[in-house]
Structure formats: C-alpha cells, structure tokens
XYZ file of N, CA and C in Angstrom:
681
model
N 312.058 108.361 22.182
C 311.996 108.003 23.237
C 312.893 108.944 24.499
N 314.264 109.143 24.088
C 314.770 110.073 25.388
C 314.474 111.679 25.344
N 314.279 112.282 24.498
C 313.894 113.009 24.244
C 312.363 113.601 25.109
N 311.746 112.481 24.836
C 310.201 112.482 25.312
C 310.432 112.691 27.305
N 311.584 111.335 27.462
C 311.547 111.413 28.715
C 312.370 112.571 29.388
N 313.267 113.481 28.546
C 313.914 114.358 29.138
C 312.845 115.680 29.392
N 311.818 115.737 28.218
C 310.898 116.644 28.643
C 309.905 116.545 29.800
N 309.593 115.128 30.442
C 309.095 114.661 31.629
C 309.926 115.007 32.659
N 310.940 114.894 32.322
C 311.889 115.273 33.949
C 312.014 116.772 33.978
N 312.020 117.832 33.022
C 311.802 119.147 32.973
C 310.648 119.801 33.464
N 309.341 118.923 33.150
C 308.241 119.042 33.695
C 308.533 118.694 34.894
N 308.652 117.688 35.215
C 308.930 117.216 37.104
C 309.541 118.227 37.675
N 310.721 119.012 37.389
C 311.319 120.437 38.078
C 310.545 121.419 38.018
N 309.791 121.702 36.688
C 308.932 122.901 36.789
C 307.807 122.663 37.716
N 306.856 121.530 37.803
C 305.829 121.179 38.588
C 306.420 121.004 39.995
N 307.262 120.260 40.015
C 307.557 119.607 41.704
C 308.615 119.998 42.351
N 309.229 120.685 41.678
C 310.830 121.057 42.433
C 311.922 120.075 42.186
N 311.751 118.799 41.780
C 312.429 117.833 41.545
C 313.356 117.485 40.125
N 314.850 117.546 40.688
C 315.940 117.411 39.214
C 316.260 116.265 39.428
N 316.190 115.892 38.015
C 316.258 114.739 37.819
C 317.641 114.282 36.212
N 318.252 113.276 36.503
C 319.280 113.069 35.220
C 318.904 111.597 34.506
N 319.245 111.088 33.380
C 318.966 109.955 32.718
C 320.527 109.367 32.637
N 320.102 107.808 33.482
C 321.344 107.106 33.461
C 320.960 105.972 32.445
N 321.526 105.684 31.174
C 321.297 104.532 30.570
C 321.989 103.390 30.945
N 321.059 102.240 30.710
C 321.575 101.250 31.221
C 321.874 99.823 30.468
N 322.830 98.991 30.190
C 322.868 98.127 29.666
C 322.397 96.620 30.365
N 321.504 95.744 29.579
C 321.213 94.505 30.095
C 322.237 93.239 30.380
N 323.069 92.897 31.375
C 323.782 91.845 31.581
C 323.620 90.768 30.931
N 322.377 90.083 30.584
C 322.168 88.910 30.128
C 322.157 89.194 28.466
N 322.085 90.392 27.992
C 322.224 90.322 26.396
C 323.621 90.566 26.449
N 324.687 90.437 25.039
C 325.918 90.398 24.364
C 326.178 91.800 24.777
N 327.617 91.997 25.092
C 328.246 93.053 25.000
C 328.370 94.041 23.340
N 328.229 92.828 22.366
C 328.114 93.885 21.129
C 326.662 94.413 21.288
N 325.807 93.912 21.646
C 324.395 94.368 22.005
C 324.456 95.588 22.726
N 325.416 95.591 23.636
C 325.412 96.974 24.588
C 326.119 98.066 23.948
N 327.260 97.504 22.950
C 327.941 98.701 22.277
C 327.055 99.368 21.311
N 326.112 98.496 20.412
C 324.957 98.910 19.571
C 324.587 99.912 20.259
N 323.690 99.784 21.243
C 323.107 100.785 22.171
C 323.693 101.819 22.451
N 324.978 101.801 22.987
C 325.803 102.936 23.276
C 325.847 103.730 22.056
N 326.213 103.309 20.818
C 326.205 103.607 19.318
C 324.832 104.866 19.020
N 323.529 103.995 19.214
C 322.607 104.971 18.795
C 322.534 105.414 20.040
N 323.159 105.583 21.525
C 322.489 106.844 22.319
C 323.337 107.895 21.794
N 324.564 108.036 21.101
C 325.667 109.179 21.058
C 324.834 110.110 20.735
N 323.665 110.144 19.542
C 323.221 111.194 19.134
C 322.867 111.969 20.435
N 321.998 111.441 21.162
C 321.283 111.765 22.511
C 322.132 112.138 23.477
N 323.677 112.308 23.500
C 324.601 112.236 24.920
C 324.377 113.585 25.770
N 323.719 114.319 24.920
C 323.596 115.467 25.966
C 322.348 115.351 26.649
N 321.002 114.572 26.762
C 320.285 114.181 27.478
C 320.671 112.773 28.527
N 322.210 112.063 28.250
C 322.150 111.294 29.058
C 323.725 111.510 29.998
N 323.456 111.273 31.310
C 324.878 111.905 32.206
C 325.468 110.382 32.150
N 324.730 109.526 32.153
C 325.984 108.047 32.523
C 325.362 106.848 31.986
N 326.128 105.656 32.226
C 325.749 104.034 31.451
C 325.851 103.733 32.981
N 325.045 102.728 32.720
C 324.959 101.666 34.185
C 325.023 99.783 33.556
N 324.832 98.914 34.427
C 324.902 97.576 33.927
C 323.551 97.001 34.913
N 322.485 96.594 34.610
C 321.343 96.131 35.160
C 320.732 94.560 34.918
N 320.044 94.167 35.237
C 319.977 92.910 35.106
C 320.296 91.785 36.028
N 319.889 90.845 36.260
C 320.750 89.403 37.104
C 322.269 89.302 37.014
N 322.962 89.534 38.261
C 324.688 89.140 37.863
C 324.584 88.153 37.629
N 324.020 86.838 38.160
C 324.198 85.273 38.105
C 324.531 84.995 36.636
N 325.888 84.989 36.462
C 326.394 84.440 35.023
C 326.590 85.578 34.030
N 326.572 86.471 34.770
C 327.138 87.834 33.877
C 327.693 88.979 34.418
N 329.113 88.334 34.199
C 330.145 89.054 35.458
C 330.525 90.539 34.723
N 330.682 91.351 35.686
C 331.391 92.446 35.089
C 332.453 92.480 33.578
N 333.195 91.858 33.749
C 334.298 91.597 32.784
C 333.787 91.682 31.126
N 332.803 90.711 31.157
C 331.831 90.722 30.231
C 331.866 92.206 29.285
N 331.389 93.080 30.311
C 331.302 94.663 29.750
C 331.911 95.529 29.496
N 333.547 95.124 29.933
C 334.791 96.017 30.060
C 335.036 97.048 28.787
N 334.543 96.464 27.389
C 335.229 97.216 26.377
C 334.072 98.283 26.176
N 332.762 97.947 26.247
C 331.527 99.053 26.218
C 331.596 99.966 27.059
N 332.133 99.614 28.439
C 332.287 100.565 29.736
C 333.546 101.546 29.114
N 334.669 101.004 29.033
C 335.820 102.112 28.418
C 335.027 102.983 27.301
N 334.314 102.345 26.160
C 333.973 103.280 24.866
C 333.322 104.257 25.782
N 332.326 103.804 26.758
C 331.110 104.945 27.453
C 332.357 105.762 27.903
N 333.162 105.804 28.813
C 334.143 106.617 29.402
C 334.864 107.258 28.792
N 335.087 107.018 27.590
C 335.965 107.769 26.306
C 335.027 108.676 25.771
N 333.222 108.539 25.768
C 332.677 109.599 25.345
C 332.597 110.377 26.443
N 332.651 110.216 27.545
C 332.631 111.425 28.678
C 331.266 110.623 29.537
N 330.768 109.755 29.248
C 329.505 109.413 30.420
C 330.090 108.918 31.830
N 329.722 109.229 32.573
C 329.706 108.602 34.299
C 329.632 106.969 34.156
N 329.535 106.193 34.888
C 329.376 104.774 34.803
C 329.433 104.529 36.174
N 327.922 103.253 36.273
C 327.860 102.587 37.626
C 327.507 101.438 37.352
N 327.325 100.502 38.369
C 327.099 99.353 37.816
C 326.013 98.261 39.019
N 325.517 97.559 38.653
C 324.921 96.714 39.653
C 325.865 95.835 39.953
N 326.079 95.611 41.174
C 327.328 94.511 41.702
C 327.421 94.134 43.205
N 327.151 92.680 43.640
C 327.264 92.325 44.639
C 325.746 92.648 45.405
N 324.916 92.552 44.789
C 323.618 92.122 45.591
C 323.283 90.366 45.181
N 322.733 90.177 44.230
C 322.588 88.714 44.095
C 324.041 88.126 43.763
N 325.124 88.741 43.441
C 326.259 88.275 42.938
C 327.506 88.565 43.977
N 328.397 87.604 43.999
C 329.490 87.960 44.958
C 330.550 89.262 45.267
N 331.119 88.963 46.112
C 331.470 90.635 46.424
C 332.954 90.850 45.105
N 333.310 89.696 44.659
C 334.327 89.750 43.708
C 333.842 90.635 42.301
N 332.373 90.736 42.344
C 331.661 91.476 41.361
C 332.008 92.992 41.440
N 331.716 93.592 42.850
C 332.227 94.746 43.392
C 333.566 95.050 42.775
N 334.450 94.444 42.867
C 336.118 94.510 42.927
C 336.016 94.991 41.503
N 335.491 93.703 40.621
C 335.989 93.788 39.009
C 335.151 95.054 38.718
N 333.390 95.396 39.161
C 332.889 96.579 38.767
C 333.751 97.926 38.734
N 334.440 97.922 39.838
C 335.234 99.359 40.336
C 336.552 99.150 39.213
N 337.442 97.980 39.364
C 338.763 98.014 38.646
C 338.295 97.471 36.985
N 337.589 96.886 36.506
C 337.407 96.909 35.376
C 336.656 97.562 34.517
N 335.223 98.179 35.326
C 334.409 99.102 34.621
C 334.736 100.594 34.859
N 335.709 100.822 36.100
C 335.879 102.247 36.405
C 334.652 102.846 36.860
N 333.499 102.366 37.695
C 332.316 103.104 38.133
C 332.769 103.936 39.175
N 332.081 104.784 39.160
C 331.664 105.886 39.767
C 330.942 105.759 41.592
N 330.135 104.833 41.231
C 329.132 104.350 41.925
C 328.986 102.604 41.662
N 328.658 101.713 42.914
C 328.234 100.760 43.362
C 326.571 100.173 43.175
N 325.896 100.134 42.180
C 324.560 99.514 42.856
C 324.033 98.761 43.851
N 323.778 98.909 44.683
C 323.794 97.377 45.975
C 324.826 97.228 46.469
N 326.007 96.367 46.203
C 327.029 95.963 46.979
C 326.849 95.504 48.246
N 325.702 95.084 48.662
C 325.417 94.582 50.139
C 326.469 93.547 50.207
N 326.630 92.470 49.405
C 327.717 91.512 49.678
C 329.347 91.972 50.105
N 329.302 93.142 49.980
C 330.786 93.616 50.310
C 331.472 92.943 51.568
N 330.438 92.570 52.064
C 331.048 92.011 53.549
C 331.270 90.616 53.632
N 331.639 90.088 52.895
C 332.423 88.830 52.329
C 333.740 89.128 52.183
N 334.034 90.320 52.064
C 335.404 90.457 52.095
C 336.190 91.774 53.201
N 336.767 91.565 54.237
C 336.750 92.642 54.936
C 338.143 93.710 54.336
N 338.600 92.678 53.434
C 339.618 93.959 52.634
C 339.091 94.682 51.755
N 337.824 94.019 51.199
C 336.795 95.324 50.079
C 336.078 96.134 50.992
N 335.657 95.827 52.232
C 335.038 96.703 53.042
C 335.997 97.749 53.387
N 337.393 97.857 53.509
C 338.370 98.464 53.856
C 338.576 98.983 52.825
N 338.642 98.822 51.596
C 338.836 99.621 50.511
C 337.370 100.567 49.951
N 336.245 100.253 50.225
C 335.495 101.307 50.140
C 335.492 102.562 51.330
N 336.028 102.019 52.274
C 335.382 103.087 53.241
C 336.666 104.148 52.941
N 337.876 103.600 52.714
C 338.996 104.451 52.265
C 338.810 105.272 51.034
N 338.173 104.559 50.240
C 338.040 105.226 48.883
C 336.747 106.092 48.808
N 335.802 105.932 49.929
C 334.299 106.860 50.049
C 333.361 106.160 48.601
N 333.510 104.934 48.087
C 332.985 104.530 46.980
C 331.599 104.077 47.755
N 330.489 104.862 46.992
C 329.074 105.103 47.179
C 328.219 103.351 47.110
N 327.633 103.321 47.866
C 326.727 101.997 47.594
C 325.276 102.467 47.433
N 325.006 102.501 46.478
C 323.286 102.687 46.289
C 322.553 101.649 46.760
N 322.465 101.379 47.857
C 321.516 100.262 48.290
C 319.836 100.394 48.601
N 319.186 99.594 48.193
C 317.606 99.117 48.147
C 317.324 98.349 49.022
N 316.743 98.917 50.091
C 316.634 97.775 51.223
C 315.548 97.049 50.777
N 314.155 97.520 50.407
C 313.062 96.762 50.289
C 313.023 96.214 48.995
N 313.940 96.269 48.215
C 313.809 95.427 46.951
C 315.048 94.114 47.257
N 315.765 94.752 48.406
C 316.760 93.403 48.691
C 315.878 92.162 49.392
N 315.081 92.876 50.528
C 313.872 91.778 50.831
C 313.121 91.045 50.001
N 312.556 91.976 48.753
C 312.107 90.904 47.598
C 312.761 90.266 47.001
N 314.006 90.250 46.649
C 314.622 89.470 45.727
C 315.492 88.514 46.985
N 315.352 88.538 48.324
C 315.445 87.669 49.104
C 317.166 87.752 49.587
N 317.641 88.551 49.219
C 319.107 88.953 49.631
C 319.199 88.621 51.307
N 318.464 89.223 51.763
C 318.065 89.127 53.153
C 316.540 88.670 53.652
N 316.023 87.792 54.656
C 315.228 87.445 54.788
C 314.237 88.628 55.733
N 314.897 89.312 56.239
C 313.956 90.348 57.025
C 315.005 91.664 57.159
N 314.133 92.749 57.154
C 314.891 93.839 57.216
C 315.770 94.096 58.815
N 315.439 93.420 59.772
C 316.166 93.646 60.714
C 317.957 92.602 60.571
N 317.541 92.233 59.866
C 318.596 91.334 59.043
C 319.863 91.808 57.833
N 319.177 92.891 57.374
C 319.757 93.954 56.452
C 321.070 94.513 56.812
N 322.267 94.473 56.564
C 323.722 95.185 56.794
C 323.605 96.553 56.599
N 322.434 97.156 56.190
C 323.020 98.838 55.478
C 323.336 99.426 56.952
N 323.065 99.693 58.057
C 323.174 100.251 59.159
C 324.513 100.004 60.093
N 324.862 98.447 59.579
C 326.423 98.208 60.112
C 327.292 98.730 59.206
N 326.870 98.766 57.837
C 328.152 99.017 57.135
C 328.126 100.799 56.758
N 327.082 101.428 57.611
C 327.150 102.578 57.477
C 327.875 103.180 58.904
N 327.840 102.402 59.965
C 328.759 102.651 61.191
C 330.133 102.128 61.270
N 329.977 101.662 60.090
C 331.835 101.225 59.709
C 332.554 102.241 58.913
N 331.391 103.466 58.335
C 331.707 104.270 57.642
C 332.270 104.255 55.861
N 330.864 102.970 55.534
C 331.167 103.014 54.232
C 330.162 103.907 53.843
N 329.999 104.262 52.677
C 329.287 105.755 52.027
C 327.741 104.858 51.689
N 327.511 104.257 52.359
C 325.634 103.859 51.919
C 324.948 104.708 51.563
N 323.979 104.393 50.833
C 322.898 105.022 50.468
C 321.229 104.541 50.537
N 320.276 104.984 50.806
C 319.317 104.675 50.811
C 318.469 104.744 49.390
N 317.681 103.974 48.962
C 317.155 103.917 47.534
C 315.890 103.578 47.784
N 315.475 103.644 46.304
C 314.245 102.809 45.931
C 314.397 102.234 44.495
N 313.720 101.103 44.224
C 314.385 100.386 43.078
C 312.509 99.780 42.674
N 312.404 100.755 41.305
C 311.273 99.982 40.691
C 310.312 99.852 41.982
N 309.884 101.440 42.739
C 308.965 101.317 43.148
C 307.704 100.809 43.450
N 307.148 100.719 42.181
C 305.614 99.853 42.135
C 305.981 98.569 41.989
N 307.135 98.047 41.825
C 307.220 96.628 41.441
C 307.698 96.076 43.053
N 308.719 96.983 43.530
C 309.271 96.261 44.712
C 308.397 96.755 46.212
N 307.241 97.646 45.818
C 306.838 97.734 46.832
C 307.185 99.201 47.749
N 308.137 100.192 47.226
C 308.345 101.195 48.467
C 309.266 102.358 47.292
N 308.799 103.555 47.815
C 309.257 104.721 47.819
C 310.183 104.952 48.496
N 310.957 106.238 47.975
C 311.860 106.804 49.450
C 311.806 106.735 50.724
N 310.355 107.423 51.039
C 310.145 107.383 52.170
C 309.620 105.781 52.862
N 309.230 105.033 51.782
C 308.785 103.636 52.436
C 310.036 102.973 52.434
N 311.160 103.018 51.929
C 312.750 102.468 52.484
C 313.313 103.200 53.891
N 313.136 104.286 53.830
C 313.576 104.995 54.920
C 312.877 104.610 56.347
N 311.702 104.358 56.271
C 310.868 103.885 57.409
C 311.187 102.406 57.521
N 311.033 101.548 56.407
C 311.490 100.265 57.104
C 312.768 100.070 57.283
N 313.789 101.067 57.141
C 315.106 100.923 57.911
C 315.272 101.056 59.300
N 314.810 102.006 59.575
C 314.513 103.352 60.760
C 313.749 101.960 61.525
N 312.722 101.291 61.280
C 311.923 100.583 62.201
C 312.280 99.123 62.335
N 313.125 98.944 61.604
C 313.372 97.439 62.201
C 315.498 97.902 62.986
N 315.327 98.742 62.733
C 316.962 99.401 63.279
C 316.888 100.271 64.186
N 317.604 100.125 65.763
C 317.598 101.424 66.498
C 318.343 102.798 66.023
N 318.105 103.288 65.500
C 318.986 104.459 64.979
C 318.898 105.673 65.498
N 320.123 106.609 65.658
C 319.830 108.343 65.876
C 319.300 109.035 64.820
N 319.154 110.136 64.928
C 318.501 111.265 64.058
C 319.494 111.050 63.192
N 321.059 111.525 63.429
C 321.732 111.877 62.528
C 322.634 110.671 61.881
N 322.203 109.765 62.247
C 322.511 108.324 61.415
C 321.939 108.313 60.243
N 320.240 108.589 60.303
C 319.217 108.390 59.237
C 319.646 109.504 58.175
N 320.258 110.909 58.450
C 320.371 111.618 58.065
C 321.786 111.572 57.472
N 322.770 110.749 57.641
C 324.119 110.269 56.997
C 323.606 109.718 55.854
N 322.462 108.844 56.152
C 322.554 108.220 54.565
C 321.976 109.058 53.424
N 321.231 110.238 53.703
C 320.801 111.291 52.702
C 322.386 112.305 52.414
N 323.156 112.378 53.450
C 324.174 113.237 52.899
C 325.074 112.367 52.163
N 325.283 110.799 52.596
C 326.219 110.388 51.929
C 325.414 110.249 50.064
N 324.223 110.274 50.299
C 323.348 110.289 48.708
C 323.344 111.789 48.038
N 323.977 112.621 48.701
C 324.187 113.944 48.251
C 325.709 113.975 47.740
N 326.621 113.377 48.540
C 327.908 113.444 47.722
C 328.134 112.084 46.681
N 327.365 111.489 46.519
C 327.588 110.240 45.713
C 326.650 110.833 44.360
N 326.109 111.496 44.406
C 324.765 112.013 43.254
C 326.114 112.749 42.183
N 325.168 112.766 41.066
C 325.958 113.383 39.992
C 325.948 114.874 39.586
N 325.263 115.684 40.610
C 324.916 116.982 40.637
C 325.883 117.654 40.748
N 326.111 118.961 40.558
C 327.406 120.035 40.783
C 327.620 120.294 42.204
N 328.434 120.963 42.576
C 329.116 120.829 43.625
C 328.528 122.028 44.484
N 327.903 123.102 43.878
C 327.208 124.273 44.174
C 326.049 123.757 44.923
N 325.260 122.731 44.016
C 323.885 122.029 44.543
C 323.874 121.191 45.885
N 325.546 120.451 45.658
C 325.386 119.844 47.078
C 325.766 120.430 48.065
N 326.572 121.487 48.245
C 326.509 122.566 49.280
C 325.129 122.814 49.558
N 324.274 123.487 48.764
C 323.048 123.621 49.589
C 322.241 122.396 49.712
N 322.276 121.478 49.467
C 321.325 120.635 49.968
C 322.084 119.725 51.492
N 323.558 119.854 51.354
C 323.813 119.526 52.722
C 323.580 120.660 53.439
N 323.661 121.732 53.408
C 323.007 122.692 54.184
C 321.603 122.360 54.832
N 320.979 122.219 53.663
C 319.023 121.805 53.785
C 319.735 120.656 55.027
N 320.108 119.656 54.935
C 320.012 118.650 55.729
C 320.732 118.548 57.117
N 321.879 119.508 57.444
C 322.061 119.899 58.277
C 320.983 121.105 59.350
N 320.245 121.651 58.460
C 319.258 122.738 59.124
C 318.365 121.946 59.908
N 317.770 120.739 58.748
C 316.727 119.916 59.306
C 316.950 118.987 60.474
N 317.992 118.573 60.430
C 318.627 117.908 61.593
C 318.831 118.565 62.838
N 319.297 119.811 62.927
C 319.590 120.863 63.907
C 318.052 121.324 64.632
N 317.214 121.438 63.940
C 315.734 121.745 64.352
C 315.027 120.879 64.800
N 315.349 119.288 63.899
C 314.458 118.339 64.494
C 315.057 117.544 65.536
N 316.343 117.410 65.991
C 316.964 116.576 66.535
C 316.453 116.416 68.057
N 315.831 117.167 68.500
C 314.999 116.919 70.026
C 313.602 116.425 70.131
N 313.280 116.213 68.427
C 311.912 115.559 68.370
C 311.700 114.353 68.181
N 310.853 113.791 69.254
C 311.264 112.268 69.290
C 310.135 111.687 67.999
C-alpha cells in the first residue's frame, strides 16, 4: 500500500507539478500497543514516510497515552505532529508539545483558553495547521465569522490554512481560503501570511522554502493593488 501511494505521489509531481510527502497517523481511540505495532510494520518502508501523527477524536484519548510510541518514532528519525486543541482542551496542545515533542500542532484553535500557551506559541513559532471548514462541520465554531484564526494570525501565532478530508468536510484549499476571507475583513498581506506560515511549517528543504516564499512575495507585489 505504501509503495502504491508513493507511486501516486510521484505521478502527481510529474503530471501536476505538486510535491507531497506521507505522514503516517496513529488512531488515538486504539491502544498504544496497536500504534507501536503499526510503527514496527512501517519501519521497512521508512524511506517513503516523512513523519507520524496522531488522529481521531481527542475526547478521552489524551496525548500522554502515546508518549512511548512517539519517543520510538523520533528515535527512528520520524518527524512528529498531532491533533490537539480542536475538540479537546488547550492542555492537549501543551501535552502534545511537551510529551510527544511535535514539530507542528494539527488544529490547535483552543489554544486561546490559555494566554500563557498563546504567548508560548508566538515565542516558539509553533505552527498550527488549522482547518476552518472542518472546524465548522465539527461545530468547533458555529459560524466562520466566529473563527479565531484571523485574530490568532494578528497576534503573531503561526497559523496556517488547510483542508481536512475535503470530500467529507466540503472544501479544498481554495474553498477554505475563500471561506475565511469572506467572513473576515483581511488585507492581501494577511491572506498571504497564511501561506508564508505554511511554507515555514512544511517539511520541505530550505532551498524549496526560499523559492516558495519568493513566489508568494512576487505574487503579492503584483496583485496588491488589485481589488
């Protein structure tokens, strides 16, 4: 299966010019022993997998449940991410950072429950991969106008806009950007900052990051005066 997905990603780069990498996720409603077994099964295919994550509902399944398997994954050279602070409390974000050693926090919108945590996210530039339309679908916010992604951006948190199972949650990347921009009065530079944050948070190499940041800056410069 992994080799098949890898071939599909290679086809995507060849035919569409889109690069991508695989993050293998553990399901938090299963046991940590199950996650450890999944990790062991994945090791022969490590060259195809850039990192591991933690998915599924947060309720009742805190990050500390998976401390051992994340430590093992990092020892094998995997990058780590985890869903935290979407349906679960801000403490899940703290625990994902401190106990799991994540490089990014998936979602993370409930960080606002703790001023100390928000200040920490700003200081460390810890990225939050926010999925606005998914948040509405899951009733994290009742309406996009209530979403806190723009206020977090203006505070200096490294928030990014992402799609989350687009076929299920109803929107690919452009749909998510459009939904946020239509619900909030934002400048072109602020909209572009979401993408710059995403480039900085990505697991691509530094040369590619510089190239993408340059492309974003050129685009903003060309279209900043266009309504």
